[in-house]
XYZ file of C-alpha atoms in Angstrom:
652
model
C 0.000 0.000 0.000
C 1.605 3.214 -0.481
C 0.732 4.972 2.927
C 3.752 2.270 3.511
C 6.745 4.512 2.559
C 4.782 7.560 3.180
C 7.502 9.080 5.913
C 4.926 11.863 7.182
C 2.350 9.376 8.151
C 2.478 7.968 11.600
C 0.265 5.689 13.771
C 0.396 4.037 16.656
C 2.770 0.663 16.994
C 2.520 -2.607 14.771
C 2.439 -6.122 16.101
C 2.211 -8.890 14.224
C 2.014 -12.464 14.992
C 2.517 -15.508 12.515
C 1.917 -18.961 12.971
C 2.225 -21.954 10.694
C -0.783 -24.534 9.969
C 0.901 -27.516 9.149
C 3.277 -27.129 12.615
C 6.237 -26.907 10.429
C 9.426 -24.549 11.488
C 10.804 -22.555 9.123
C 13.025 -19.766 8.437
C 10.580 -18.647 6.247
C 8.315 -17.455 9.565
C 10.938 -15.272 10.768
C 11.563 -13.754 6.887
C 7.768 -12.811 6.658
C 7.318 -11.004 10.417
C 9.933 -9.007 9.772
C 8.840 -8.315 6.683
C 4.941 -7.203 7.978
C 7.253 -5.032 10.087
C 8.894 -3.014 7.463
C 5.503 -2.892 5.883
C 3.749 -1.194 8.572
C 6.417 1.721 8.713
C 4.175 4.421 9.259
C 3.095 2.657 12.663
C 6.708 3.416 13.729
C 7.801 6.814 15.744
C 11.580 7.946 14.768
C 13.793 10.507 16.406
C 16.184 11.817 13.692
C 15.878 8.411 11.266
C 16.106 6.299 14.044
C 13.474 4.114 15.441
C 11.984 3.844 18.550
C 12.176 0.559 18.636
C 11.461 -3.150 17.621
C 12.162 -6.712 18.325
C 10.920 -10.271 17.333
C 10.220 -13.152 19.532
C 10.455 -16.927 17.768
C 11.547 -20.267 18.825
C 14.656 -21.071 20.630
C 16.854 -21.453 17.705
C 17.535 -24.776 18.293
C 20.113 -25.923 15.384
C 22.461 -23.276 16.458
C 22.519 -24.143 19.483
C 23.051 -27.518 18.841
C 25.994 -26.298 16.376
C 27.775 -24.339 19.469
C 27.369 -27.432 21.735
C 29.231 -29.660 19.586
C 32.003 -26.982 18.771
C 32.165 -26.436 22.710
C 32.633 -30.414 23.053
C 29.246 -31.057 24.094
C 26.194 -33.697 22.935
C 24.449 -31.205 20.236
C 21.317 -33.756 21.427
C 21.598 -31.355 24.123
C 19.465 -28.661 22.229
C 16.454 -31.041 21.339
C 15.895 -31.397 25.041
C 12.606 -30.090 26.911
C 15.220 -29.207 30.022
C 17.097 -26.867 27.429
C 16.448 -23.190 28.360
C 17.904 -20.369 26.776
C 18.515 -16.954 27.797
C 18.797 -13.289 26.246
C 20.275 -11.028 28.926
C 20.911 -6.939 27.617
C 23.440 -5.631 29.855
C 22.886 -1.472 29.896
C 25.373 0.395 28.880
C 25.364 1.806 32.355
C 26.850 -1.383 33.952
C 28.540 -2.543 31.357
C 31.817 -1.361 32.530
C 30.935 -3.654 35.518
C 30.483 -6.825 33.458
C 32.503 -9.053 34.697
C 31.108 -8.687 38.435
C 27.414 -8.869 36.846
C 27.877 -12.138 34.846
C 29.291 -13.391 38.002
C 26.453 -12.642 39.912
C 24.243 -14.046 37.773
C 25.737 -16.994 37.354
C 25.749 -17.190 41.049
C 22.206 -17.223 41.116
C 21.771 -19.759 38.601
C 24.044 -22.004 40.745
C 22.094 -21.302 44.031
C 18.967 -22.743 42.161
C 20.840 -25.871 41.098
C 20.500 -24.801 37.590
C 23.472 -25.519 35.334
C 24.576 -22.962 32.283
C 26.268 -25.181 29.806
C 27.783 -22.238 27.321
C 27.348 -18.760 27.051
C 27.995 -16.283 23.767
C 28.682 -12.916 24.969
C 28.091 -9.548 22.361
C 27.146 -11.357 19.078
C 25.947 -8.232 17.598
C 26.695 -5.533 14.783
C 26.424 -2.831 16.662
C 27.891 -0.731 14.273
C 24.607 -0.725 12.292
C 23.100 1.152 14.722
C 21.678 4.674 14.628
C 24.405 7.457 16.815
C 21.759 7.735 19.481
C 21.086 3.637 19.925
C 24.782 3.422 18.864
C 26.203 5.617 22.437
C 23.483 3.516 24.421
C 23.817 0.050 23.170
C 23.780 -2.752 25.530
C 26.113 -6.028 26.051
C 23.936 -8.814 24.077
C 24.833 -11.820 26.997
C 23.039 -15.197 25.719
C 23.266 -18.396 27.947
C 21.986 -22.094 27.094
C 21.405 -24.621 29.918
C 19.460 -27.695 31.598
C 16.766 -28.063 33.938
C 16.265 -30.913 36.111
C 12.778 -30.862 37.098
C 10.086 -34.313 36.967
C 7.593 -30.939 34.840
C 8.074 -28.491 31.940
C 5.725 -26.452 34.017
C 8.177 -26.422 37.408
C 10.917 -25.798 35.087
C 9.369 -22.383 33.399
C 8.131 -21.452 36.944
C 12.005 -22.037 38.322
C 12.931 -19.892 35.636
C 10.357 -17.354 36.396
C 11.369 -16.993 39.965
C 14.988 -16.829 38.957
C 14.237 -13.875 36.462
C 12.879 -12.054 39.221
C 15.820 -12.558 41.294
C 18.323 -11.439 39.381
C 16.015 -8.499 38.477
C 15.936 -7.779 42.577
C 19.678 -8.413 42.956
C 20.453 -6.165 39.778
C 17.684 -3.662 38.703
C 19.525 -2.669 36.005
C 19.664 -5.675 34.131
C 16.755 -6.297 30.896
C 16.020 -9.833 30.600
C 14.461 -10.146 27.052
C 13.596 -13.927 27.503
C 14.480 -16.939 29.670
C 12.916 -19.990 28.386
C 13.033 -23.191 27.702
C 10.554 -22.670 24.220
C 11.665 -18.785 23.032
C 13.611 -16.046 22.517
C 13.662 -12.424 22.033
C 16.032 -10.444 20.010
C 15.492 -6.336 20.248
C 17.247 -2.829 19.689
C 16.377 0.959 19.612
C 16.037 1.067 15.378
C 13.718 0.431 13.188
C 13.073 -3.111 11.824
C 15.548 -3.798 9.021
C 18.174 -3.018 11.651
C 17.278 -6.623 12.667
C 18.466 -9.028 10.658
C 21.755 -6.322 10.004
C 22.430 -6.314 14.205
C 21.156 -9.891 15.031
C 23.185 -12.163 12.399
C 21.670 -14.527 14.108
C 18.246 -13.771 12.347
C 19.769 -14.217 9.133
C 20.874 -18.178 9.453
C 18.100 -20.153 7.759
C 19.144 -22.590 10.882
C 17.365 -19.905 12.416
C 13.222 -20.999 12.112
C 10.111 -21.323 13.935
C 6.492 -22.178 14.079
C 5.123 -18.807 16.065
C 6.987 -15.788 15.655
C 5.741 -12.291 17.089
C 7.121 -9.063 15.780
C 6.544 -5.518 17.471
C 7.793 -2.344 16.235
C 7.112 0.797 18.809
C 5.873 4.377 17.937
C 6.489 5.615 21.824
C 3.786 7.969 22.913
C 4.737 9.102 26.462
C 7.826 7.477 27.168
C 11.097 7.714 25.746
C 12.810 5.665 23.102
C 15.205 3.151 24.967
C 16.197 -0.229 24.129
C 14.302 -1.705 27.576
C 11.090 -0.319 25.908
C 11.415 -2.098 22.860
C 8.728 -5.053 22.401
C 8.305 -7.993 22.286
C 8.559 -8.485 26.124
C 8.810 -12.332 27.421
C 5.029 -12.970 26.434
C 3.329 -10.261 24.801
C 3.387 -7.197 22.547
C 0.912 -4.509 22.442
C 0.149 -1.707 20.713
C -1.808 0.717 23.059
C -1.922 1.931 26.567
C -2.572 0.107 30.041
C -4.659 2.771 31.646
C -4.977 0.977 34.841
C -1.081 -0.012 35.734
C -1.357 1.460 39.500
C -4.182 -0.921 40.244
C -2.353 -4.236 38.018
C 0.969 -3.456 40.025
C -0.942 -3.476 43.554
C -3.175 -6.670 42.876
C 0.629 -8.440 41.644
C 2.202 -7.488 44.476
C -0.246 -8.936 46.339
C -0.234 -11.802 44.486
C 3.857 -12.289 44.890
C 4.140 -10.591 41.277
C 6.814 -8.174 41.820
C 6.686 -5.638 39.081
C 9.543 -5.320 36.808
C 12.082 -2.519 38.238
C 11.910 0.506 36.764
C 9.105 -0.961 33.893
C 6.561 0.129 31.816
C 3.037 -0.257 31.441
C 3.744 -3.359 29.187
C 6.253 -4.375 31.006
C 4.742 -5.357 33.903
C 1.429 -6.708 32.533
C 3.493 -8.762 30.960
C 5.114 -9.651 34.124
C 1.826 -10.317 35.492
C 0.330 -12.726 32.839
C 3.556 -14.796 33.466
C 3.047 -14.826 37.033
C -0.224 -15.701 36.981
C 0.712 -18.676 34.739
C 3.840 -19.828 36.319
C 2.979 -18.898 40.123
C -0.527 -19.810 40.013
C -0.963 -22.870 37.769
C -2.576 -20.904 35.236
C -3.540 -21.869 31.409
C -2.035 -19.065 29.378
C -5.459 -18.395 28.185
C -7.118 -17.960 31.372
C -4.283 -15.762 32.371
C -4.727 -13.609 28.856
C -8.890 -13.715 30.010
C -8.248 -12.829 33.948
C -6.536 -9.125 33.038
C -8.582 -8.615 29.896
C -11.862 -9.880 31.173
C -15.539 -9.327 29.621
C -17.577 -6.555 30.948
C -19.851 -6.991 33.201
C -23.185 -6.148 31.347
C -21.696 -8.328 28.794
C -20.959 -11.138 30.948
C -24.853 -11.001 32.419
C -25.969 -12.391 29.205
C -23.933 -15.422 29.675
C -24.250 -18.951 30.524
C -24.477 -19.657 33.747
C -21.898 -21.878 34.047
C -19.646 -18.807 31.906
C -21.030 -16.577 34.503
C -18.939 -18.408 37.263
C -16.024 -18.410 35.351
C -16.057 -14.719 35.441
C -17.008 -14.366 38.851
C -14.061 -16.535 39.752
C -12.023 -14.759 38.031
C -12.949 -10.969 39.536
C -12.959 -11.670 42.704
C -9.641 -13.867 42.507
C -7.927 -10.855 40.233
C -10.107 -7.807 40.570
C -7.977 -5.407 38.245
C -8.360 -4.821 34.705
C -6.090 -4.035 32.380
C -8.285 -2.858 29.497
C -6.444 -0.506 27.556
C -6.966 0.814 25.099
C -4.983 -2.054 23.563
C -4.485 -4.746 20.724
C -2.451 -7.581 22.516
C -0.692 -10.260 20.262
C 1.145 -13.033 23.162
C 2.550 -16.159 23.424
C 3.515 -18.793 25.660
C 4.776 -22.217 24.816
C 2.913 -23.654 22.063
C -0.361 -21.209 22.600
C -0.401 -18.181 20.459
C -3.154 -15.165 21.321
C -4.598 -12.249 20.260
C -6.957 -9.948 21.998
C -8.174 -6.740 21.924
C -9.804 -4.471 24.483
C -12.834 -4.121 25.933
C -13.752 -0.435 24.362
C -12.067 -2.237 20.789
C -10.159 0.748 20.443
C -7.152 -0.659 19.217
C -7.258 -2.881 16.100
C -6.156 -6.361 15.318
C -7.296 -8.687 12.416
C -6.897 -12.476 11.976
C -6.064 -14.053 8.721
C -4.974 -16.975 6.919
C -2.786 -17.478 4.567
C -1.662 -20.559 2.544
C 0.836 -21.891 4.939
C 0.088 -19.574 7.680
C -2.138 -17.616 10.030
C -1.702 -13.918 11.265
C -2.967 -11.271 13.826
C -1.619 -8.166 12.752
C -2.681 -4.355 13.358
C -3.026 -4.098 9.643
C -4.720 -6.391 7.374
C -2.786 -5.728 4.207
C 0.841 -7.109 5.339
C 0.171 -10.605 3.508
C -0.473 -10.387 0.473
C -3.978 -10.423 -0.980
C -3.356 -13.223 -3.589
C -1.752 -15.255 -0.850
C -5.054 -14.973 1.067
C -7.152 -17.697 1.589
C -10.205 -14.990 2.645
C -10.530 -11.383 3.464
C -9.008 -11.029 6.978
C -11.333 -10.352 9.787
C -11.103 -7.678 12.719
C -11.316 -9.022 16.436
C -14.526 -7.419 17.748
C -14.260 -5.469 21.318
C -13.650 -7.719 23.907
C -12.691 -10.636 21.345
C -10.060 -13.002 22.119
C -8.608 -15.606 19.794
C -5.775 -18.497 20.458
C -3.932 -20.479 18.316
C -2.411 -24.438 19.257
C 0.761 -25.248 17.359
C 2.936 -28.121 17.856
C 5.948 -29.198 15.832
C 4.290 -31.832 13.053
C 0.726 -31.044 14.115
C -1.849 -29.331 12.307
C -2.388 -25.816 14.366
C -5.692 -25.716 16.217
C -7.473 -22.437 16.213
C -9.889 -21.287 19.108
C -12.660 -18.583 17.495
C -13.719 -16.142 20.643
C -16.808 -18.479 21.183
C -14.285 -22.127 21.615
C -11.600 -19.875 23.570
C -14.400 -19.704 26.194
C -15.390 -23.302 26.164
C -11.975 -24.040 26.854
C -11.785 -21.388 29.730
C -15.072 -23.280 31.070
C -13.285 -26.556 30.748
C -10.600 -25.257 32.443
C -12.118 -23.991 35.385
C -14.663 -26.309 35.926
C -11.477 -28.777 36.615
C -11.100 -27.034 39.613
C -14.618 -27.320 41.199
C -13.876 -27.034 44.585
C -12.950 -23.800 43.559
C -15.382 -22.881 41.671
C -17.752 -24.339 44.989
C -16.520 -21.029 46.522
C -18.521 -18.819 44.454
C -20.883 -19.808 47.556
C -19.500 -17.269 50.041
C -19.819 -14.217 47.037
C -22.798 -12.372 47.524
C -24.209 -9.174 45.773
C -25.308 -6.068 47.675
C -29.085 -6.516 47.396
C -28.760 -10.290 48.836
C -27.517 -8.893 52.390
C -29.229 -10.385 54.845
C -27.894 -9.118 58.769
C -29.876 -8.854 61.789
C -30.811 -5.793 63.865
C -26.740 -3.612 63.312
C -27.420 -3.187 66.775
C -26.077 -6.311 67.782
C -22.421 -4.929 66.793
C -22.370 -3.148 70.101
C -21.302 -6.224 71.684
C -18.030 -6.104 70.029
C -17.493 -2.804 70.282
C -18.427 -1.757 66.811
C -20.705 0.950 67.241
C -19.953 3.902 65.612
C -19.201 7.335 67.711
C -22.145 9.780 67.997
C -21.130 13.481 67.476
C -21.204 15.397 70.570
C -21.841 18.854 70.761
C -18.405 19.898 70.610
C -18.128 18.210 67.158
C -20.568 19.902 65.517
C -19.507 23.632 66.465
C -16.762 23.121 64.400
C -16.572 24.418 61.008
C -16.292 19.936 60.479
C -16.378 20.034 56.386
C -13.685 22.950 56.252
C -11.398 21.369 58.856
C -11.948 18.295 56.643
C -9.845 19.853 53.900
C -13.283 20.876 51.771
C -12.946 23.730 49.824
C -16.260 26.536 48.680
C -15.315 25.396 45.502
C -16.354 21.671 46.553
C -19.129 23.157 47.966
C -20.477 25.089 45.134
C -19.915 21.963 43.078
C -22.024 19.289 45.255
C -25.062 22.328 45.470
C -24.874 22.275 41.969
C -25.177 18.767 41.238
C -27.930 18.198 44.065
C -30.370 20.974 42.585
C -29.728 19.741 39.434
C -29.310 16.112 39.799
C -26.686 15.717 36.666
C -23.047 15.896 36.267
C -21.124 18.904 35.762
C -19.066 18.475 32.645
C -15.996 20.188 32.189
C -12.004 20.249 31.256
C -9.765 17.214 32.185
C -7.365 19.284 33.482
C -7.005 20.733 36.888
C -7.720 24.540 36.750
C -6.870 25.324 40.840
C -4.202 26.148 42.850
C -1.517 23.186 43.276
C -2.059 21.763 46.816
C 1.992 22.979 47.505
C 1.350 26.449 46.547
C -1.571 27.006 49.381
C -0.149 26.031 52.704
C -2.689 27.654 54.274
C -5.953 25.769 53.282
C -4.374 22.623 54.944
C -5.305 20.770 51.361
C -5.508 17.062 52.049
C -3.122 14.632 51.199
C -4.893 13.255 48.062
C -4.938 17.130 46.410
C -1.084 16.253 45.709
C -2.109 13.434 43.641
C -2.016 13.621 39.785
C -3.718 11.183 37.560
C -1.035 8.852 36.484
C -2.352 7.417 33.020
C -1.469 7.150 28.993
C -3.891 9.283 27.705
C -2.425 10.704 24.565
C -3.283 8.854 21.548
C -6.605 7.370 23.212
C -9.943 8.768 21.155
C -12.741 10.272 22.977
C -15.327 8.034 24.363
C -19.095 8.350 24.210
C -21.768 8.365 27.275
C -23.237 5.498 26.141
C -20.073 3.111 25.702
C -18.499 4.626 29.634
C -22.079 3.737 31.252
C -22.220 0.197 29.574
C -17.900 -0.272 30.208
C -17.269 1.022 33.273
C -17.943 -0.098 36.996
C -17.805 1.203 40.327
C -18.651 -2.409 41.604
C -16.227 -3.309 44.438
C -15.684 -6.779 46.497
C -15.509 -6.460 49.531
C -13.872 -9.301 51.970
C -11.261 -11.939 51.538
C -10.197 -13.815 48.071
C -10.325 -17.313 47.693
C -7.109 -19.229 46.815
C -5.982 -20.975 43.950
C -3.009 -23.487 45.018
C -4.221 -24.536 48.653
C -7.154 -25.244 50.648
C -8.308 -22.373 53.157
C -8.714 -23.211 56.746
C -12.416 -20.969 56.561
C -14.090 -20.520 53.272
C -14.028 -17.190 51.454
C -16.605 -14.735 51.924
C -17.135 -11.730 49.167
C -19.903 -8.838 48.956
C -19.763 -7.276 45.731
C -21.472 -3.681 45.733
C -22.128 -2.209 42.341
C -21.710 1.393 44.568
C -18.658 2.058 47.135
C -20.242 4.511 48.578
C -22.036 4.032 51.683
C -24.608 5.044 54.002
C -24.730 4.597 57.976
C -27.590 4.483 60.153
C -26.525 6.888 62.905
C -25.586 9.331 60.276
C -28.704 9.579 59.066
C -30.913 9.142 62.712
C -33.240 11.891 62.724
C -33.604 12.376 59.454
C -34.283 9.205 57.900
C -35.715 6.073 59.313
C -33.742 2.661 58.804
C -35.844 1.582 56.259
C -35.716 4.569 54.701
C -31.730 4.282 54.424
C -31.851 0.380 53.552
C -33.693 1.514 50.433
C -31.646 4.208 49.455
C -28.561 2.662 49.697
C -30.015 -0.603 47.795
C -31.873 1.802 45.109
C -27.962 2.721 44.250
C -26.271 -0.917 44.421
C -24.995 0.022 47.792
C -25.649 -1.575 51.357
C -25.512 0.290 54.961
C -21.857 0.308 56.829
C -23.420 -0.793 59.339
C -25.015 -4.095 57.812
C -21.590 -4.724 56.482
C -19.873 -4.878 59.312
C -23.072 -6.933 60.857
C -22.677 -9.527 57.909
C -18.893 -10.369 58.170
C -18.956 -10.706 61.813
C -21.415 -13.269 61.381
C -24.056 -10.758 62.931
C -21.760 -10.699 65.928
C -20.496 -14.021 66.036
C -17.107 -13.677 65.023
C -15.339 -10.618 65.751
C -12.336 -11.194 64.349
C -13.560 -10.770 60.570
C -13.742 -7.097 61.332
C -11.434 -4.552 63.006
C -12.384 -0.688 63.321
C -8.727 0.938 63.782
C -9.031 4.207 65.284
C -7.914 6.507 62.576
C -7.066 9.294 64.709
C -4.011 11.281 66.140
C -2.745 14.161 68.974
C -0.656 16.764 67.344
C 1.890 17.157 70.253
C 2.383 13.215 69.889
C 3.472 13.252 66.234
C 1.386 12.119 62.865
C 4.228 9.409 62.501
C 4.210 7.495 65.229
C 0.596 6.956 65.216
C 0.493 6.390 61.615
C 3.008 3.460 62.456
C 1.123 2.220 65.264
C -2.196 2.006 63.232
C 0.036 0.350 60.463
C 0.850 -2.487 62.870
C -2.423 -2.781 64.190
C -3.904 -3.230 60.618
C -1.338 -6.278 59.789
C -2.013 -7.528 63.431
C -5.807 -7.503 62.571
C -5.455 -8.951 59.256
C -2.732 -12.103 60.467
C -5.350 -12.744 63.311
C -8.329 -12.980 60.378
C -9.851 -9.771 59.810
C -11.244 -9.296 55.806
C -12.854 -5.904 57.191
C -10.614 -2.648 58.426
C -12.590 0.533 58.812
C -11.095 3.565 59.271
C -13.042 5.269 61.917
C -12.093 8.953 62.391
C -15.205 10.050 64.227
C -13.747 11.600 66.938
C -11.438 14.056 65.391
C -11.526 17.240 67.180
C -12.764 15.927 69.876
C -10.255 15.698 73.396
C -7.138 17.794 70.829
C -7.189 14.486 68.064
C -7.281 15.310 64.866
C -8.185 12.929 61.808
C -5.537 10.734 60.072
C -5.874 11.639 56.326
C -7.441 8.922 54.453
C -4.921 8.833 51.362
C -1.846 8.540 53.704
């Protein structure tokens, strides 16, 4: 097409994926990403002629390596192995004055793990082809080759896994492209025919796989750097992950440290291999947990779908919709998705030998066709099966979820915890007042409390003021700029601005289009679940229990006394998709029974005593509660200002 070498035109990043149908490996696979690459030009950025960055991921390269092993004195049998890993380390230019103490160290680490590196090739690159600015900041291109001893392939990627994070933790500087026993990764800062002329590697027809991935980056909001460049282990992507913050706190939790220093990519990629390596998860149902259907989507569902969904919220309650087109693979599974909003493109096609996902239909030829490629719809996943000498097996959107049911329905006695996840409007507690046997009750203002001007001494602002009159005589939204037209919160000391004025949205915005009313109301969510999570990989000593609430915010009985009867506040908050704090608390307590499940943690503090100490102390107190079985913490801050306290910000 000729917007191809059209140099003004620029989109946003190409991925392509191809993937032979009669399992054969070929050098021919590698030939033809690259290729699509080069093709979709104009989807690259460039900084004076240079890219901002590409890679390819493929098969391990498996005749070389057998060629090296037999050079080195070694069984080149060695290669064919399903212990063999290889490895693709990129040593920064910033340590690479240090290399000999870094190889050291990472050897080291492989040793510790009983992991044995049989040879290593150390800078097989043409550097020299690079651009000045890649050129000056071109890393040390470290590969390794060794055997696993482990009765699994799957405890021998997870030992590789954990070892990837290690050496990440012992040296932060250090990019691991790929450390696998099925593929590698070969990248740079340039645009794609730098490949083949950097990587010589990539020009040996010994050289070939069955599934090769190609990414080539037009940067948005970050910087061009060679860590940036895509593919990562698993995936490329061309798009945004709007909700990182929230992926990086739910992997934390999980044990998923993020990658040091990464991107957005980066460490949902991170992620998706820790779910499937740490938690015994099918690369699919990994690809499905951070990309999952919306919810008034997933209503329409089986019921036996419904439950896989369910699971899979409460178990991994973060999204990473994008917008994003995702192209990944793992093993012998190749995927595609695109987000929910379909905001990003990515068609599937099939070709004579092959089939694609690419962000552009027209990289394959249209004689070479076998029928017009198709876009993946929003939401839409698709995965395809290839095995050396089999014919590939491709799952359409609708068999990608019977397999996801199959899946999960082989762990029923997890799925038999769906039992303790309620919704909001199934709540059924007692009379709340039954929490003043544990000592639950909620503080009643006293008349001290209420001489105080409470709302400004609460960090609220007229502006706020003006803004909540507005919307409650009006009962709509006020629409206005994304930006933030005030005052920054360290430029006026003296309205004692609460900690979360210093916060700035943190999110890739800039090449996202606008979105309509209709498409936010049906996408988004302010549902919430509340509680503990159930666990994958071992049996819990008490059985989950999860209240979803479509509305976070809640109402409180004693809040309300005198001007609304309990009923009154029961519907309310159930008219909105919320429930009553008090009824809450009532519920996970086991209307009293057990009151460990819920700890209020006086969120409080004396000025002359210091905000630190206390904020320590109620710290402790909260990882006390939680070790001893709490689910529930409330902050409780109702008597600020009363006796010299004053509240504990919320946001620190």
């Amino acid at each position: 097409m000729e917007t191809y070498n059209n140099p003004r035109e620029r989109d946003a990043c190409a991925i392509i994926a191809f993937v032979d149908k009669r399992g054969r490996s070929t050098h021919a696979n590698i030939v033809k990403t690259i290729e699509a690459l080069q093709k979709m030009g104009h989807r690259s950025g460039d900084i004076d002629g240079e890219g901002d960055g590409c890679g390819i991921l493929c098969d391990i390269p498996r005749k070389i390596w057998a060629k090296r092993l037999d050079k080195a004195g070694l069984s080149r049998h060695l290669a064919d192995s399903r212990s063999f890993f290889v490895g693709h380390f990129l040593l920064p230019c910033s340590i690479v004055k240090d290399e000999k103490a870094v190889l050291e160290k990472i050897r080291n680490i492989f040793e510790k793990e009983s992991i044995k590196i049989l040879l290593e090739v150390k800078g097989n690159t043409r550097n020299e082809e690079l651009g000045p600015r890649a050129l000056a900041e071109a890393p040390l291109f470290w590969q390794v080759a060794g055997m696993l001893d482990f009765s699994t392939i799957q405890e021998a990627q997870k030992s590789l896994f954990m070892i990837q994070m290690e050496i990440e933790k012992e040296i932060p500087e250090i990019h691991i492209a790929s450390l696998s026993p099925d593929s590698v990764v070969y990248k740079l800062r340039g645009t794609p025919d730098l490949l083949p002329r950097v990587f010589p590697e990539l020009m040996d027809k010994d050289l070939t796989s069955i599934i090769s991935l190609g990414h080539s980056r037009y940067s948005t909001n970050t910087l061009p750097t060679m860590e940036r460049a895509q593919p990562f282990s698993v995936l490329c992507h061309n798009g945004e992950i709007n909700t990182i913050e929230r992926l990086r706190s739910i992997g934390r939790i999980l044990g998923i440290e993020p990658v040091p220093g990464g991107s957005d990519s980066q460490d949902l990629n991170r992620i998706i291999e820790g779910l499937i390596n740490m938690y015994q998860l099918d690369p699919m149902e990994a690809i499905e947990m951070v990309f999952p259907a919306i919810h008034s989507e997933v209503e329409y569902y089986e019921e036996d779908l419904q439950k896989v969904f369910d699971f899979y919220r409460w178990f991994f309650p973060s999204s990473a919709q994008g917008p994003a087109a995702v192209v990944a693979r793992y093993a012998n599974i190749c995927m595609g998705s695109v987000d929910a909003l379909g905001l990003r493109p990515l068609w599937f096609g099939e070709s004579d030998y092959e089939y694609f996902l690419s962000s552009e239909k027209g990289v394959v030829d249209i004689k070479n066709t076998m029928t017009d490629p198709i876009p993946l719809a929003p939401g839409e996943k698709i995965a395809i099966e290839a095995n050396l000498g089999q014919k590939a097996k491709v799952y359409r959107h609708t068999q990608f979820q019977e397999r996801l049911k199959e899946l999960m329905f082989q762990r029923r006695s997890k799925l038999a915890l769906l039992d303790g996840l309620v919704r909001s409007d199934s709540v059924k507690v007692k009379d709340s007042v039954g929490l003043e046997k544990l000592g639950l009750e909620l503080k009643s203002s006293n008349k001290e409390f209420k001489e105080l001007n409470i709302l400004g001494a609460f960090g609220w602002q007229k502006y706020d003021m003006n803004l909540r009159k507005r919307v409650a005589i009006e009962g709509v939204d006020i629409i206005g700029s994304m930006g933030h037209t005030g005052p920054l919160a360290a430029l006026m000391p003296e309205a004692l601005p609460n900690a979360s004025e210093f916060f700035k949205e943190n999110v890739a915005v800039v090449t996202n289009p606008a979105i309509d009313r209709e498409r936010e109301a049906e996408h988004f969510t302010t549902r919430v679940i509340l509680g503990d999570k159930p666990c994958l990989l071992v049996e819990q000593d008490k059985a989950p229990t999860g209240l979803e609430i479509l509305c976070p915010l809640l109402l409180d009985y004693q809040g309300l006394d005198g001007i609304l009867d309990k009923k009154q506040v029961n519907d309310l908050a159930r008219n909105h998709g919320s429930v009553v704090l008090e009824d809450i608390l009532s519920y996970f307590s086991g209307n009293g029974l057990d009151p460990t499940r819920v700890k209020v943690l006086n969120c409080v503090f004396a000025p002359q005593k210091g905000l630190k100490k206390q904020l320590e102390a109620l710290c402790s107190e909260a990882t006390d509660a939680v070790e001893d079985g709490a689910v529930i913490l409330l902050l409780d801050d109702s008597n600020a200002f009363v006796q010299d306290e004053c509240f504990i910000d919320p946001a620190l």
